[in-house]
Short mmCIF file of C-alpha atoms in Angstrom, two decimals:
data_model
loop_
_atom_site.label_atom_id
_atom_site.label_comp_id
_atom_site.label_asym_id
_atom_site.label_seq_id
_atom_site.Cartn_x
_atom_site.Cartn_y
_atom_site.Cartn_z
CA UNK A 68 77.63 80.58 84.53
CA UNK A 69 78.21 76.84 84.62
CA UNK A 70 81.82 75.95 85.39
CA UNK A 71 83.40 72.78 84.05
CA UNK A 72 84.15 69.95 86.46
CA UNK A 73 87.25 70.56 88.53
CA UNK A 74 87.04 74.36 88.39
CA UNK A 75 85.95 76.81 91.04
CA UNK A 76 85.33 80.55 90.98
CA UNK A 77 85.16 82.35 94.33
CA UNK A 78 84.14 85.99 94.67
CA UNK A 79 86.21 87.68 97.37
CA UNK A 80 84.42 91.03 97.22
CA UNK A 81 84.46 93.98 94.82
CA UNK A 82 86.33 92.86 91.66
CA UNK A 83 88.46 90.20 93.37
CA UNK A 84 88.08 86.58 92.27
CA UNK A 85 90.00 83.41 93.04
CA UNK A 86 89.85 80.81 90.27
CA UNK A 87 91.02 77.23 90.67
CA UNK A 88 91.69 75.41 87.43
CA UNK A 89 91.17 71.71 86.68
CA UNK A 90 94.95 71.29 86.87
CA UNK A 91 95.05 72.74 90.38
CA UNK A 92 96.37 76.16 89.37
CA UNK A 93 95.19 79.09 91.48
CA UNK A 94 94.61 82.46 89.81
CA UNK A 95 93.78 85.62 91.77
CA UNK A 96 92.31 88.57 89.89
CA UNK A 97 92.59 92.08 91.39
CA UNK A 98 94.13 91.22 94.78
CA UNK A 99 92.31 93.30 97.37
CA UNK A 100 91.47 90.91 100.18
CA UNK A 101 92.93 91.82 103.57
CA UNK A 102 91.15 95.16 104.07
CA UNK A 103 88.26 94.37 101.75
CA UNK A 104 85.11 94.50 103.92
CA UNK A 105 83.25 92.19 101.53
CA UNK A 106 85.90 89.45 101.66
CA UNK A 107 84.98 86.70 104.13
CA UNK A 108 87.49 86.49 106.99
CA UNK A 109 88.27 82.83 106.30
CA UNK A 110 89.42 83.74 102.75
CA UNK A 111 91.61 86.73 103.58
CA UNK A 112 94.83 84.71 103.72
CA UNK A 113 96.16 83.53 100.36
CA UNK A 114 98.79 80.86 101.09
CA UNK A 115 99.23 79.32 97.66
CA UNK A 116 98.93 81.10 94.34
CA UNK A 117 100.28 80.48 90.85
CA UNK A 118 99.14 83.56 88.96
CA UNK A 119 97.90 87.06 89.81
CA UNK A 120 96.17 89.32 87.27
CA UNK A 121 95.89 93.05 87.92
CA UNK A 122 93.45 95.16 85.88
CA UNK A 123 94.63 98.56 87.13
CA UNK A 124 96.40 100.37 89.91
CA UNK A 125 93.58 101.60 92.15
CA UNK A 126 93.89 100.41 95.77
CA UNK A 127 90.74 98.30 95.57
CA UNK A 128 92.35 96.24 92.79
CA UNK A 129 96.04 96.22 93.69
CA UNK A 130 95.87 96.69 97.46
CA UNK A 131 97.46 93.38 98.50
CA UNK A 132 99.45 92.61 95.36
CA UNK A 133 102.89 93.27 96.83
CA UNK A 134 102.36 91.26 100.01
CA UNK A 135 100.65 88.30 98.32
CA UNK A 136 103.23 88.17 95.52
CA UNK A 137 106.08 88.16 98.04
CA UNK A 138 104.43 85.48 100.19
CA UNK A 139 103.51 83.12 97.37
CA UNK A 140 106.12 83.81 94.68
CA UNK A 141 103.33 83.81 92.09
CA UNK A 142 103.68 85.26 88.60
CA UNK A 143 102.06 88.72 88.38
CA UNK A 144 100.55 89.98 85.12
CA UNK A 145 99.63 93.61 84.56
CA UNK A 146 100.03 96.54 82.21
CA UNK A 147 103.69 97.54 81.73
CA UNK A 148 103.68 100.63 83.97
CA UNK A 149 101.90 98.90 86.85
CA UNK A 150 104.35 95.98 86.70
CA UNK A 151 107.24 98.46 86.75
CA UNK A 152 105.81 100.02 89.93
CA UNK A 153 105.43 96.55 91.49
CA UNK A 154 109.05 95.73 90.63
CA UNK A 155 110.08 98.88 92.49
CA UNK A 156 108.23 97.50 95.54
CA UNK A 157 110.21 94.26 95.42
CA UNK A 158 107.92 92.05 93.35
CA UNK A 159 110.23 89.95 91.18
CA UNK A 160 107.98 87.67 89.13
CA UNK A 161 106.21 90.19 86.92
CA UNK A 162 105.01 89.63 83.37
CA UNK A 163 104.36 93.09 81.91
CA UNK A 164 101.96 93.19 78.97
CA UNK A 165 100.09 95.58 76.76
CA UNK A 166 96.59 95.29 75.39
CA UNK A 167 96.26 92.71 72.65
CA UNK A 168 99.16 90.67 74.00
CA UNK A 169 98.92 87.05 75.10
CA UNK A 170 101.18 85.10 77.42
CA UNK A 171 101.05 81.49 78.49
CA UNK A 172 101.93 81.05 82.14
CA UNK A 173 101.68 77.75 84.01
CA UNK A 174 99.62 76.32 81.11
CA UNK A 175 97.10 79.16 81.28
CA UNK A 176 96.76 81.62 78.38
CA UNK A 177 96.24 85.22 79.42
CA UNK A 178 95.17 87.83 76.87
CA UNK A 179 95.02 91.48 77.91
CA UNK A 180 92.04 93.37 76.47
CA UNK A 181 90.73 96.92 76.53
CA UNK A 182 88.88 98.56 79.43
CA UNK A 183 87.75 102.15 79.93
CA UNK A 184 88.84 103.43 83.35
CA UNK A 185 91.68 105.34 85.00
CA UNK A 186 94.75 103.61 86.43
CA UNK A 187 96.60 105.93 88.82
CA UNK A 188 98.47 104.25 91.67
CA UNK A 189 98.30 105.97 95.05
CA UNK A 190 101.82 105.74 96.49
CA UNK A 191 101.98 107.59 99.80
CA UNK A 192 100.72 111.08 99.04
CA UNK A 193 101.52 110.84 95.31
CA UNK A 194 99.53 109.50 92.41
CA UNK A 195 101.74 107.60 89.98
CA UNK A 196 100.82 106.90 86.36
CA UNK A 197 99.95 103.22 86.20
CA UNK A 198 99.41 102.83 82.47
CA UNK A 199 95.94 102.04 81.17
CA UNK A 200 93.27 99.93 82.79
CA UNK A 201 92.66 96.57 81.15
CA UNK A 202 90.62 93.41 81.26
CA UNK A 203 91.62 89.80 80.61
CA UNK A 204 90.44 86.81 78.67
CA UNK A 205 91.87 83.78 80.46
CA UNK A 206 91.95 80.37 78.79
CA UNK A 207 92.45 77.51 81.22
CA UNK A 208 94.06 74.12 80.56
CA UNK A 209 90.70 72.56 79.70
CA UNK A 210 89.86 75.28 77.13
CA UNK A 211 87.38 77.10 79.38
CA UNK A 212 87.54 80.87 78.83
CA UNK A 213 86.79 83.58 81.36
CA UNK A 214 86.44 87.30 80.60
CA UNK A 215 87.17 89.64 83.51
CA UNK A 216 86.43 93.20 82.37
CA UNK A 217 87.97 94.93 85.39
CA UNK A 218 86.49 98.32 86.27
CA UNK A 219 85.18 99.67 83.02
CA UNK A 220 82.47 101.67 81.40
CA UNK A 221 80.43 99.83 78.82
CA UNK A 222 82.11 100.13 75.43
CA UNK A 223 81.29 98.82 71.98
CA UNK A 224 84.36 96.57 71.73
CA UNK A 225 82.95 94.32 74.47
CA UNK A 226 80.87 92.79 71.70
CA UNK A 227 84.01 92.29 69.62
CA UNK A 228 85.83 90.70 72.58
CA UNK A 229 82.92 88.29 72.92
CA UNK A 230 82.92 87.40 69.22
CA UNK A 231 86.69 87.15 68.83
CA UNK A 232 87.62 85.30 72.03
CA UNK A 233 84.28 83.56 72.75
CA UNK A 234 84.63 83.51 76.54
#
């Protein structure tokens, strides 16, 4: 994938990506960095962040969401139930969504799309219902679109997402 000038996309291991937009906005998708063995040590500390996108509540996608959100004050987008759980952990800047919804945050359009996966949140020794897993189509200030499918099985609507949103 060729990125436009002024953008960067950094893989931090597993499904975690850090995207820097042409306008200097920093977007973290599926924040599992600190205990992620694939994340390079020099990238494990996230000091500045504008937006966090969470695809589902499994530890390897949400593991550092609470700590990073508290440290940076970033806006956190996720499915309604996962955002509710995060609010209960002290995360204040949540933007709950449902599939098909779009929000514009910091000049970046975020559309939540379908994914096929489970979404339980392990909280101590309990598993909490975290809503449904999702993916995102993210449109940056320069019009560049990125599709992050999250953890998902292949499903027919991926073709529709491609045709409709043209990421």
